[in-house]
Amino acid sequence: MRIVTGGIAQETNTFQWQPTTLADFERLGFGGVARGAEILALEGTGTVYGGAVAEARRLGVELVPTTYGGVMPGGRVARAAYDALAEEILTGVRAALPVDGVLLVLHGAMALADADDAEGPLLAAVREIVGPGVPIVAPLDLHTNLSDEMVAVADGLVGYKEYPHVDMPQTGAAALRMLVATIRGEIRPAMAFARLPLIVPNQAMVTTWQSPLKDAIDRARELEREPGVVAATVLGGFPFADVPFAGVSTIVVTDGDTALARRSADELAAICWAQRDDFAVRPTPIGEAIAAAMAAPAGSVHVLADIADSGASGTAGDGTAILRGLIEAGARSAAVAQIMDAEAVAACAAAGVGSEISLTVGGKHDGLHGPPLSVTGRVRLIHEGSFPLAGPMGAGTMASRGRTAVLEIGGPGGIELQLTELRGHPHDLNYFRAFGIEPTERRILVLKSAAHFRAAFEPIATRVVEVDAPGISSPKLTGFAYERLRRPIYPLDAEAWWERETKP
Ligand SMILES: [Zn+2]
């Protein structure tokens, strides 16, 4: 049995003006394009391929790798970048023929400069090559904005059930198993989906606590244990995408039972719809969060999550509002990961380690995350920027934010500010440890992360606080100027109505 595989994975924040380029995909540790055997070498890592490659080996099937490009979330993907990667994948699929199946690894919320849906057309292009008789299965991110075309073209879709996404390997393995069972004729996938008129903030999708989305995901796990159900998925969607089909959706794959798939997809959607008011997130004012952290007993670790400027939601990560609050409050034992500012990094490097320097940091990318802030500090470290991830998410892979400077504000024991050349996604303890900062020994950790940080930081945190700062990943969705999103939609339009709901 031969299964050809490849894919493109990016999550698009359409409120980010800066396009995502091929150079971004190719940048090691920020993105990364794996080709041929490099895909198979991902076996065992905390990634989708980490599980899919291992499962293929276990089942004794041959995986024929093409190209897989993944990159940090960001702005719409440049057409040239998509075309180049897609062409590599399609050429690889053609060269691999004849094949028994296709495993296409996608994110599910990628938009192009000139197209709201990237995944549907990619699936369709693969279908055109392999024909109608060869099954195509795709694993998806929980933040997928599901398009009609994706469902129409794929034979099977299955999404992550955890946020933070600690189950990427399990999802890759599940997709591979579904594909192999289909090829062997053990199952005949029948798929149905439901899309709610509902967008919800990321924080209400977290599964480390009983979030509104988790209630539906728990039911999906139960459904998967019932006879005839192959996979049940609840997708929270990605709300910072101004595309017509953004939002919460569900997908159920059964063994040949279309009615069961339809009924189950609707049941999962109904659980979310019934709780639509509970998805609202009310972040804590900056001053309140800092004061509580400073008043906490010695040894406390307060994580202040800058959820509105989350690199993993495609923001620049150069917001200054919380740093300003720390300085004004005279905070001590605080570490900030991070502020993207290549100019500031260059200034620190030019001054040299040990130098005292005054400069403005952050707020330069789009002016939506607080204005540039004047600071004075001592340059403590210049680092080339790449380091291994300890996990649980992405364990065994490398991260990079480009050259990084640590600036110490307020003297020893004050505020340790990381300045980086590239956007970052501080979801791993090594985002501090690699730069000589021990996170368990700091009173305040500021993380520009929506929720992924929880996997590594909840275990060391006394308290996690979602802070109310400005930005293009803010949970206050009514503040976004949507133009392409379908309407009416909740919570933007109170009159939004799900057509499958039985009217009272
Ligand atoms: Zn995601």
mmCIF file of C-alpha atoms in Angstrom, residues 57-419:
data_model
loop_
_atom_site.group_PDB
_atom_site.id
_atom_site.type_symbol
_atom_site.label_atom_id
_atom_site.label_comp_id
_atom_site.label_asym_id
_atom_site.label_seq_id
_atom_site.Cartn_x
_atom_site.Cartn_y
_atom_site.Cartn_z
ATOM 1 C CA ARG A 57 5.288 2.253 10.133
ATOM 2 C CA ARG A 58 3.139 0.360 12.674
ATOM 3 C CA LEU A 59 0.564 -0.508 10.007
ATOM 4 C CA GLY A 60 3.231 -1.485 7.514
ATOM 5 C CA VAL A 61 2.216 0.982 4.800
ATOM 6 C CA GLU A 62 4.576 3.006 2.653
ATOM 7 C CA LEU A 63 4.389 6.798 3.019
ATOM 8 C CA VAL A 64 5.637 8.605 -0.079
ATOM 9 C CA PRO A 65 6.628 12.099 1.090
ATOM 10 C CA THR A 66 6.421 15.199 -1.105
ATOM 11 C CA THR A 67 6.661 18.650 0.525
ATOM 12 C CA TYR A 68 5.266 19.994 3.775
ATOM 13 C CA GLY A 69 5.443 23.705 4.563
ATOM 14 C CA GLY A 70 4.444 25.016 7.974
ATOM 15 C CA VAL A 71 4.927 28.526 9.323
ATOM 16 C CA MET A 72 4.010 30.778 12.247
ATOM 17 C CA PRO A 73 0.503 32.208 12.009
ATOM 18 C CA GLY A 74 0.481 35.564 10.269
ATOM 19 C CA GLY A 75 -1.054 37.621 7.506
ATOM 20 C CA ARG A 76 -2.601 36.271 4.316
ATOM 21 C CA VAL A 77 -0.215 33.988 2.432
ATOM 22 C CA ALA A 78 1.289 35.547 -0.676
ATOM 23 C CA ARG A 79 -0.008 33.891 -3.851
ATOM 24 C CA ALA A 80 3.546 33.163 -5.008
ATOM 25 C CA ALA A 81 4.352 31.353 -1.743
ATOM 26 C CA TYR A 82 1.232 29.194 -1.956
ATOM 27 C CA ASP A 83 1.742 28.439 -5.640
ATOM 28 C CA ALA A 84 5.362 27.408 -5.118
ATOM 29 C CA LEU A 85 4.563 25.035 -2.262
ATOM 30 C CA ALA A 86 1.414 23.666 -3.906
ATOM 31 C CA GLU A 87 3.320 23.007 -7.126
ATOM 32 C CA GLU A 88 5.950 20.992 -5.228
ATOM 33 C CA ILE A 89 3.211 18.918 -3.582
ATOM 34 C CA LEU A 90 1.273 18.351 -6.808
ATOM 35 C CA THR A 91 4.415 17.442 -8.732
ATOM 36 C CA GLY A 92 5.250 14.973 -5.974
ATOM 37 C CA VAL A 93 1.774 13.447 -6.115
ATOM 38 C CA ARG A 94 2.005 13.051 -9.906
ATOM 39 C CA ALA A 95 5.428 11.429 -9.594
ATOM 40 C CA ALA A 96 4.144 9.028 -6.936
ATOM 41 C CA LEU A 97 1.292 7.629 -9.062
ATOM 42 C CA PRO A 98 -0.179 5.091 -8.832
ATOM 43 C CA VAL A 99 -1.070 5.597 -5.160
ATOM 44 C CA ASP A 100 -3.716 4.032 -2.914
ATOM 45 C CA GLY A 101 -4.443 7.156 -0.868
ATOM 46 C CA VAL A 102 -3.447 10.710 0.025
ATOM 47 C CA LEU A 103 -2.738 12.144 3.473
ATOM 48 C CA LEU A 104 -2.844 15.939 3.095
ATOM 49 C CA VAL A 105 -1.663 17.699 6.251
ATOM 50 C CA LEU A 106 -3.434 21.054 6.602
ATOM 51 C CA HIS A 107 -4.134 23.697 9.205
ATOM 52 C CA GLY A 108 -7.566 24.637 7.912
ATOM 53 C CA ALA A 109 -7.557 28.409 8.453
ATOM 54 C CA MET A 110 -5.192 29.533 5.721
ATOM 55 C CA ALA A 111 -6.251 32.412 3.481
ATOM 56 C CA LEU A 112 -4.352 33.754 0.507
ATOM 57 C CA ALA A 113 -3.791 37.327 -0.602
ATOM 58 C CA ASP A 114 -6.468 36.771 -3.255
ATOM 59 C CA ALA A 115 -8.537 33.883 -1.860
ATOM 60 C CA ASP A 116 -10.361 33.311 1.424
ATOM 61 C CA ASP A 117 -10.009 29.527 1.244
ATOM 62 C CA ALA A 118 -6.649 27.949 0.494
ATOM 63 C CA GLU A 119 -7.306 24.397 1.675
ATOM 64 C CA GLY A 120 -10.381 23.662 -0.465
ATOM 65 C CA PRO A 121 -8.585 24.451 -3.736
ATOM 66 C CA LEU A 122 -5.492 22.508 -2.635
ATOM 67 C CA LEU A 123 -7.611 19.437 -1.891
ATOM 68 C CA ALA A 124 -9.356 19.889 -5.244
ATOM 69 C CA ALA A 125 -6.047 20.128 -7.105
ATOM 70 C CA VAL A 126 -4.893 16.878 -5.515
ATOM 71 C CA ARG A 127 -8.254 15.253 -6.356
ATOM 72 C CA GLU A 128 -7.850 16.251 -9.974
ATOM 73 C CA ILE A 129 -4.579 14.350 -10.140
ATOM 74 C CA VAL A 130 -5.527 11.180 -8.251
ATOM 75 C CA GLY A 131 -9.103 10.920 -9.536
ATOM 76 C CA PRO A 132 -12.327 10.134 -7.694
ATOM 77 C CA GLY A 133 -11.391 6.597 -6.632
ATOM 78 C CA VAL A 134 -8.389 7.406 -4.429
ATOM 79 C CA PRO A 135 -9.297 8.432 -0.858
ATOM 80 C CA ILE A 136 -7.975 11.736 0.520
ATOM 81 C CA VAL A 137 -7.876 12.313 4.272
ATOM 82 C CA ALA A 138 -6.705 15.484 6.018
ATOM 83 C CA PRO A 139 -5.932 16.124 9.691
ATOM 84 C CA LEU A 140 -6.978 19.645 10.757
ATOM 85 C CA ASP A 141 -6.183 22.174 13.452
ATOM 86 C CA LEU A 142 -8.885 22.892 16.051
ATOM 87 C CA HIS A 143 -8.894 26.482 14.729
ATOM 88 C CA THR A 144 -9.961 25.442 11.239
ATOM 89 C CA ASN A 145 -12.425 27.712 9.466
ATOM 90 C CA LEU A 146 -14.176 24.966 7.562
ATOM 91 C CA SER A 147 -15.119 25.708 3.944
ATOM 92 C CA ASP A 148 -17.742 23.806 1.969
ATOM 93 C CA GLU A 149 -15.150 22.811 -0.615
ATOM 94 C CA MET A 150 -12.925 21.111 1.977
ATOM 95 C CA VAL A 151 -15.793 18.830 2.990
ATOM 96 C CA ALA A 152 -16.930 18.296 -0.596
ATOM 97 C CA VAL A 153 -13.509 17.145 -1.805
ATOM 98 C CA ALA A 154 -12.035 15.191 1.134
ATOM 99 C CA ASP A 155 -13.149 11.678 2.005
ATOM 100 C CA GLY A 156 -12.323 12.191 5.663
ATOM 101 C CA LEU A 157 -11.403 15.097 7.940
ATOM 102 C CA VAL A 158 -10.387 14.869 11.595
ATOM 103 C CA GLY A 159 -9.325 17.718 13.894
ATOM 104 C CA TYR A 160 -7.355 18.111 17.111
ATOM 105 C CA LYS A 161 -9.334 17.751 20.328
ATOM 106 C CA GLU A 162 -6.932 19.604 22.592
ATOM 107 C CA TYR A 163 -6.064 23.282 22.934
ATOM 108 C CA PRO A 164 -3.134 23.685 23.650
ATOM 109 C CA HIS A 165 -2.640 21.287 20.768
ATOM 110 C CA VAL A 166 -0.839 18.538 22.661
ATOM 111 C CA ASP A 167 -2.633 15.876 20.584
ATOM 112 C CA MET A 168 -1.217 16.712 17.169
ATOM 113 C CA PRO A 169 0.563 13.320 16.934
ATOM 114 C CA GLN A 170 -2.613 11.452 17.945
ATOM 115 C CA THR A 171 -4.603 13.348 15.306
ATOM 116 C CA GLY A 172 -2.025 12.547 12.633
ATOM 117 C CA ALA A 173 -2.204 8.892 13.612
ATOM 118 C CA ALA A 174 -6.038 8.917 13.597
ATOM 119 C CA ALA A 175 -6.114 10.421 10.098
ATOM 120 C CA LEU A 176 -3.650 7.827 8.838
ATOM 121 C CA ARG A 177 -5.687 4.982 10.385
ATOM 122 C CA MET A 178 -8.894 6.306 8.786
ATOM 123 C CA LEU A 179 -7.175 6.436 5.416
ATOM 124 C CA VAL A 180 -5.709 2.939 5.670
ATOM 125 C CA ALA A 181 -9.032 1.462 6.817
ATOM 126 C CA THR A 182 -10.720 3.113 3.833
ATOM 127 C CA ILE A 183 -8.146 1.769 1.386
ATOM 128 C CA ARG A 184 -8.458 -1.723 2.856
ATOM 129 C CA GLY A 185 -12.225 -1.534 2.441
ATOM 130 C CA GLU A 186 -12.792 -1.914 6.188
ATOM 131 C CA ILE A 187 -14.805 1.325 6.269
ATOM 132 C CA ARG A 188 -16.650 3.452 3.738
ATOM 133 C CA PRO A 189 -16.457 7.034 5.087
ATOM 134 C CA ALA A 190 -19.636 9.107 5.110
ATOM 135 C CA MET A 191 -19.069 12.668 6.277
ATOM 136 C CA ALA A 192 -21.386 15.448 7.442
ATOM 137 C CA PHE A 193 -20.651 18.861 8.864
ATOM 138 C CA ALA A 194 -22.496 21.671 10.608
ATOM 139 C CA ARG A 195 -21.416 25.292 10.623
ATOM 140 C CA LEU A 196 -22.830 27.570 13.286
ATOM 141 C CA PRO A 197 -23.444 31.306 12.870
ATOM 142 C CA LEU A 198 -21.003 31.771 15.748
ATOM 143 C CA ILE A 199 -17.480 33.086 16.204
ATOM 144 C CA VAL A 200 -15.825 32.662 19.595
ATOM 145 C CA PRO A 201 -12.574 33.843 21.193
ATOM 146 C CA ASN A 202 -9.677 31.403 21.496
ATOM 147 C CA GLN A 203 -9.699 31.435 25.289
ATOM 148 C CA ALA A 204 -13.198 29.894 25.322
ATOM 149 C CA MET A 205 -11.846 26.922 23.335
ATOM 150 C CA VAL A 206 -9.150 25.943 25.862
ATOM 151 C CA THR A 207 -9.348 22.330 27.010
ATOM 152 C CA THR A 208 -7.187 22.464 30.148
ATOM 153 C CA TRP A 209 -10.400 23.552 31.877
ATOM 154 C CA GLN A 210 -14.068 22.816 31.203
ATOM 155 C CA SER A 211 -14.534 25.513 28.544
ATOM 156 C CA PRO A 212 -17.786 25.743 26.558
ATOM 157 C CA LEU A 213 -16.075 24.112 23.574
ATOM 158 C CA LYS A 214 -14.758 21.275 25.741
ATOM 159 C CA ASP A 215 -18.309 20.185 26.587
ATOM 160 C CA ALA A 216 -18.870 19.471 22.906
ATOM 161 C CA ILE A 217 -15.429 17.884 22.500
ATOM 162 C CA ASP A 218 -16.123 15.547 25.429
ATOM 163 C CA ARG A 219 -19.305 14.445 23.656
ATOM 164 C CA ALA A 220 -17.307 13.960 20.433
ATOM 165 C CA ARG A 221 -14.986 11.562 22.273
ATOM 166 C CA GLU A 222 -18.049 9.621 23.478
ATOM 167 C CA LEU A 223 -19.454 9.494 19.952
ATOM 168 C CA GLU A 224 -16.176 8.033 18.692
ATOM 169 C CA ARG A 225 -16.707 5.072 21.017
ATOM 170 C CA GLU A 226 -20.155 4.389 19.551
ATOM 171 C CA PRO A 227 -20.603 1.839 16.756
ATOM 172 C CA GLY A 228 -20.371 3.219 13.258
ATOM 173 C CA VAL A 229 -18.656 6.504 14.181
ATOM 174 C CA VAL A 230 -15.138 6.795 12.773
ATOM 175 C CA ALA A 231 -14.235 10.348 13.848
ATOM 176 C CA ALA A 232 -16.064 13.220 15.521
ATOM 177 C CA THR A 233 -14.568 16.703 15.477
ATOM 178 C CA VAL A 234 -15.499 20.052 17.010
ATOM 179 C CA LEU A 235 -13.708 23.020 15.450
ATOM 180 C CA GLY A 236 -13.601 26.283 17.365
ATOM 181 C CA GLY A 237 -12.625 28.174 14.222
ATOM 182 C CA PHE A 238 -10.258 31.121 14.023
ATOM 183 C CA PRO A 239 -12.106 34.365 14.716
ATOM 184 C CA PHE A 240 -9.401 36.758 13.473
ATOM 185 C CA ALA A 241 -10.091 35.770 9.888
ATOM 186 C CA ASP A 242 -12.463 37.995 7.986
ATOM 187 C CA VAL A 243 -13.622 35.239 5.650
ATOM 188 C CA PRO A 244 -17.223 34.220 4.925
ATOM 189 C CA PHE A 245 -17.031 30.766 6.544
ATOM 190 C CA ALA A 246 -15.119 31.569 9.779
ATOM 191 C CA GLY A 247 -16.385 30.210 13.074
ATOM 192 C CA VAL A 248 -17.464 27.139 14.985
ATOM 193 C CA SER A 249 -18.196 23.974 13.012
ATOM 194 C CA THR A 250 -18.399 20.221 13.522
ATOM 195 C CA ILE A 251 -17.537 17.231 11.341
ATOM 196 C CA VAL A 252 -18.536 13.630 11.847
ATOM 197 C CA VAL A 253 -17.275 10.722 9.760
ATOM 198 C CA THR A 254 -19.176 7.438 10.000
ATOM 199 C CA ASP A 255 -18.862 4.079 8.342
ATOM 200 C CA GLY A 256 -21.301 4.488 5.506
ATOM 201 C CA ASP A 257 -24.131 5.931 7.602
ATOM 202 C CA THR A 258 -24.925 9.373 6.239
ATOM 203 C CA ALA A 259 -27.893 9.897 8.539
ATOM 204 C CA LEU A 260 -25.810 9.100 11.626
ATOM 205 C CA ALA A 261 -23.100 11.518 10.463
ATOM 206 C CA ARG A 262 -25.700 14.258 9.910
ATOM 207 C CA ARG A 263 -27.394 13.655 13.273
ATOM 208 C CA SER A 264 -24.104 13.545 15.181
ATOM 209 C CA ALA A 265 -22.663 16.670 13.550
ATOM 210 C CA ASP A 266 -25.862 18.532 14.444
ATOM 211 C CA GLU A 267 -25.802 17.202 17.999
ATOM 212 C CA LEU A 268 -22.258 18.528 18.561
ATOM 213 C CA ALA A 269 -23.160 21.870 17.010
ATOM 214 C CA ALA A 270 -26.255 22.127 19.187
ATOM 215 C CA ILE A 271 -24.109 21.776 22.337
ATOM 216 C CA CYS A 272 -22.048 24.803 21.227
ATOM 217 C CA TRP A 273 -25.046 26.829 20.081
ATOM 218 C CA ALA A 274 -26.866 26.334 23.379
ATOM 219 C CA GLN A 275 -23.864 27.829 25.192
ATOM 220 C CA ARG A 276 -23.239 30.717 22.802
ATOM 221 C CA ASP A 277 -23.363 33.297 25.582
ATOM 222 C CA ASP A 278 -20.843 31.387 27.689
ATOM 223 C CA PHE A 279 -18.081 31.807 25.086
ATOM 224 C CA ALA A 280 -17.601 35.467 26.042
ATOM 225 C CA VAL A 281 -14.189 36.183 27.582
ATOM 226 C CA ARG A 282 -13.678 39.065 30.018
ATOM 227 C CA PRO A 283 -9.967 39.786 30.410
ATOM 228 C CA THR A 284 -8.501 41.471 33.520
ATOM 229 C CA PRO A 285 -7.415 45.143 33.371
ATOM 230 C CA ILE A 286 -3.607 45.525 33.203
ATOM 231 C CA GLY A 287 -3.227 47.461 36.465
ATOM 232 C CA GLU A 288 -5.347 44.993 38.388
ATOM 233 C CA ALA A 289 -3.383 41.992 37.088
ATOM 234 C CA ILE A 290 -0.015 43.565 37.954
ATOM 235 C CA ALA A 291 -1.133 44.709 41.419
ATOM 236 C CA ALA A 292 -2.385 41.216 42.287
ATOM 237 C CA ALA A 293 0.899 39.674 41.147
ATOM 238 C CA MET A 294 2.960 42.154 43.191
ATOM 239 C CA ALA A 295 0.832 41.563 46.286
ATOM 240 C CA ALA A 296 1.060 37.770 46.049
ATOM 241 C CA PRO A 297 3.167 35.827 48.589
ATOM 242 C CA ALA A 298 6.882 35.282 47.922
ATOM 243 C CA GLY A 299 7.484 32.372 45.586
ATOM 244 C CA SER A 300 4.318 33.030 43.575
ATOM 245 C CA VAL A 301 4.497 32.867 39.794
ATOM 246 C CA HIS A 302 1.820 34.927 38.040
ATOM 247 C CA VAL A 303 1.512 34.398 34.315
ATOM 248 C CA LEU A 304 0.078 37.497 32.652
ATOM 249 C CA ALA A 305 -1.074 36.394 29.229
ATOM 250 C CA ASP A 306 -1.029 39.138 26.600
ATOM 251 C CA ILE A 307 -3.815 37.354 24.742
ATOM 252 C CA ALA A 308 -4.542 40.248 22.371
ATOM 253 C CA ASP A 309 -0.983 40.191 21.000
ATOM 254 C CA SER A 310 -0.430 36.481 20.543
ATOM 255 C CA GLY A 311 2.231 35.557 18.013
ATOM 256 C CA ALA A 312 0.492 32.231 17.486
ATOM 257 C CA SER A 313 -2.603 34.155 16.423
ATOM 258 C CA GLY A 314 -0.665 36.083 13.801
ATOM 259 C CA THR A 315 -0.005 39.365 15.588
ATOM 260 C CA ALA A 316 3.328 41.171 15.431
ATOM 261 C CA GLY A 317 4.083 40.567 19.079
ATOM 262 C CA ASP A 318 5.356 44.086 19.614
ATOM 263 C CA GLY A 319 2.658 45.357 21.968
ATOM 264 C CA THR A 320 3.831 47.580 24.799
ATOM 265 C CA ALA A 321 0.790 48.020 27.030
ATOM 266 C CA ILE A 322 1.666 45.442 29.703
ATOM 267 C CA LEU A 323 5.365 46.428 29.771
ATOM 268 C CA ARG A 324 4.303 50.019 30.301
ATOM 269 C CA GLY A 325 2.120 48.870 33.187
ATOM 270 C CA LEU A 326 5.007 46.953 34.771
ATOM 271 C CA ILE A 327 7.352 49.943 34.567
ATOM 272 C CA GLU A 328 4.754 52.344 35.952
ATOM 273 C CA ALA A 329 4.019 49.970 38.825
ATOM 274 C CA GLY A 330 7.737 49.517 39.605
ATOM 275 C CA ALA A 331 7.367 45.756 39.193
ATOM 276 C CA ARG A 332 10.268 43.536 40.233
ATOM 277 C CA SER A 333 11.118 39.946 39.324
ATOM 278 C CA ALA A 334 9.277 40.231 36.027
ATOM 279 C CA ALA A 335 10.214 38.650 32.708
ATOM 280 C CA VAL A 336 8.616 39.585 29.397
ATOM 281 C CA ALA A 337 8.510 37.227 26.389
ATOM 282 C CA GLN A 338 8.705 39.167 24.156
ATOM 283 C CA ILE A 339 8.624 42.350 22.112
ATOM 284 C CA MET A 340 9.470 42.057 18.430
ATOM 285 C CA ASP A 341 11.642 44.994 17.423
ATOM 286 C CA ALA A 342 14.541 44.394 15.062
ATOM 287 C CA GLU A 343 15.732 48.008 15.403
ATOM 288 C CA ALA A 344 15.924 47.676 19.163
ATOM 289 C CA VAL A 345 17.813 44.375 18.890
ATOM 290 C CA ALA A 346 20.321 46.033 16.566
ATOM 291 C CA ALA A 347 20.725 48.941 18.995
ATOM 292 C CA CYS A 348 21.367 46.539 21.883
ATOM 293 C CA ALA A 349 23.886 44.570 19.819
ATOM 294 C CA ALA A 350 25.664 47.774 18.768
ATOM 295 C CA ALA A 351 25.849 48.962 22.388
ATOM 296 C CA GLY A 352 27.183 45.596 23.513
ATOM 297 C CA VAL A 353 26.543 43.300 26.454
ATOM 298 C CA GLY A 354 26.911 45.138 29.760
ATOM 299 C CA SER A 355 26.070 48.553 28.310
ATOM 300 C CA GLU A 356 23.403 50.859 29.658
ATOM 301 C CA ILE A 357 21.128 52.003 26.834
ATOM 302 C CA SER A 358 18.026 54.149 26.314
ATOM 303 C CA LEU A 359 15.777 53.361 23.371
ATOM 304 C CA THR A 360 12.171 53.040 22.249
ATOM 305 C CA VAL A 361 10.785 49.528 21.977
ATOM 306 C CA GLY A 362 7.741 48.004 20.275
ATOM 307 C CA GLY A 363 4.584 49.534 18.896
ATOM 308 C CA LYS A 364 6.140 50.045 15.481
ATOM 309 C CA HIS A 365 4.495 47.344 13.366
ATOM 310 C CA ASP A 366 0.889 48.446 13.052
ATOM 311 C CA GLY A 367 0.132 50.788 15.919
ATOM 312 C CA LEU A 368 -2.649 48.488 17.140
ATOM 313 C CA HIS A 369 -0.872 47.150 20.232
ATOM 314 C CA GLY A 370 0.118 50.291 22.129
ATOM 315 C CA PRO A 371 2.580 53.039 21.105
ATOM 316 C CA PRO A 372 6.389 52.712 21.142
ATOM 317 C CA LEU A 373 7.716 52.846 24.701
ATOM 318 C CA SER A 374 10.893 54.602 25.884
ATOM 319 C CA VAL A 375 12.945 52.442 28.222
ATOM 320 C CA THR A 376 16.399 52.462 29.789
ATOM 321 C CA GLY A 377 18.181 49.284 30.740
ATOM 322 C CA ARG A 378 21.341 47.228 30.676
ATOM 323 C CA VAL A 379 21.996 44.817 27.818
ATOM 324 C CA ARG A 380 22.488 41.479 29.514
ATOM 325 C CA LEU A 381 22.534 39.052 26.611
ATOM 326 C CA ILE A 382 22.622 38.856 22.834
ATOM 327 C CA HIS A 383 21.555 35.461 21.499
ATOM 328 C CA GLU A 384 21.324 34.245 17.890
ATOM 329 C CA GLY A 385 17.814 33.169 18.769
ATOM 330 C CA SER A 386 17.188 29.516 17.958
ATOM 331 C CA PHE A 387 16.647 26.888 20.620
ATOM 332 C CA PRO A 388 14.997 23.470 21.051
ATOM 333 C CA LEU A 389 11.461 23.111 22.394
ATOM 334 C CA ALA A 390 10.993 20.996 25.515
ATOM 335 C CA GLY A 391 7.265 20.468 24.898
ATOM 336 C CA PRO A 392 4.736 19.185 25.469
ATOM 337 C CA MET A 393 3.726 21.041 22.271
ATOM 338 C CA GLY A 394 6.213 20.687 19.457
ATOM 339 C CA ALA A 395 8.684 18.700 21.538
ATOM 340 C CA GLY A 396 11.737 17.737 19.555
ATOM 341 C CA THR A 397 11.510 20.659 17.130
ATOM 342 C CA MET A 398 13.358 23.994 17.047
ATOM 343 C CA ALA A 399 12.020 27.505 17.536
ATOM 344 C CA SER A 400 13.543 30.783 16.497
ATOM 345 C CA ARG A 401 12.650 34.413 16.892
ATOM 346 C CA GLY A 402 15.784 35.639 15.176
ATOM 347 C CA ARG A 403 18.498 37.450 17.082
ATOM 348 C CA THR A 404 17.334 38.158 20.612
ATOM 349 C CA ALA A 405 18.494 40.670 23.230
ATOM 350 C CA VAL A 406 17.699 40.571 26.940
ATOM 351 C CA LEU A 407 17.414 44.064 28.389
ATOM 352 C CA GLU A 408 17.353 44.449 32.162
ATOM 353 C CA ILE A 409 15.162 47.385 33.212
ATOM 354 C CA GLY A 410 15.329 48.701 36.794
ATOM 355 C CA GLY A 411 18.577 46.964 37.690
ATOM 356 C CA PRO A 412 19.159 43.367 38.854
ATOM 357 C CA GLY A 413 15.888 41.744 39.897
ATOM 358 C CA GLY A 414 13.851 44.236 37.882
ATOM 359 C CA ILE A 415 12.213 43.578 34.515
ATOM 360 C CA GLU A 416 13.926 41.251 32.043
ATOM 361 C CA LEU A 417 12.684 42.202 28.596
ATOM 362 C CA GLN A 418 13.343 39.991 25.592
ATOM 363 C CA LEU A 419 13.629 41.905 22.331
#
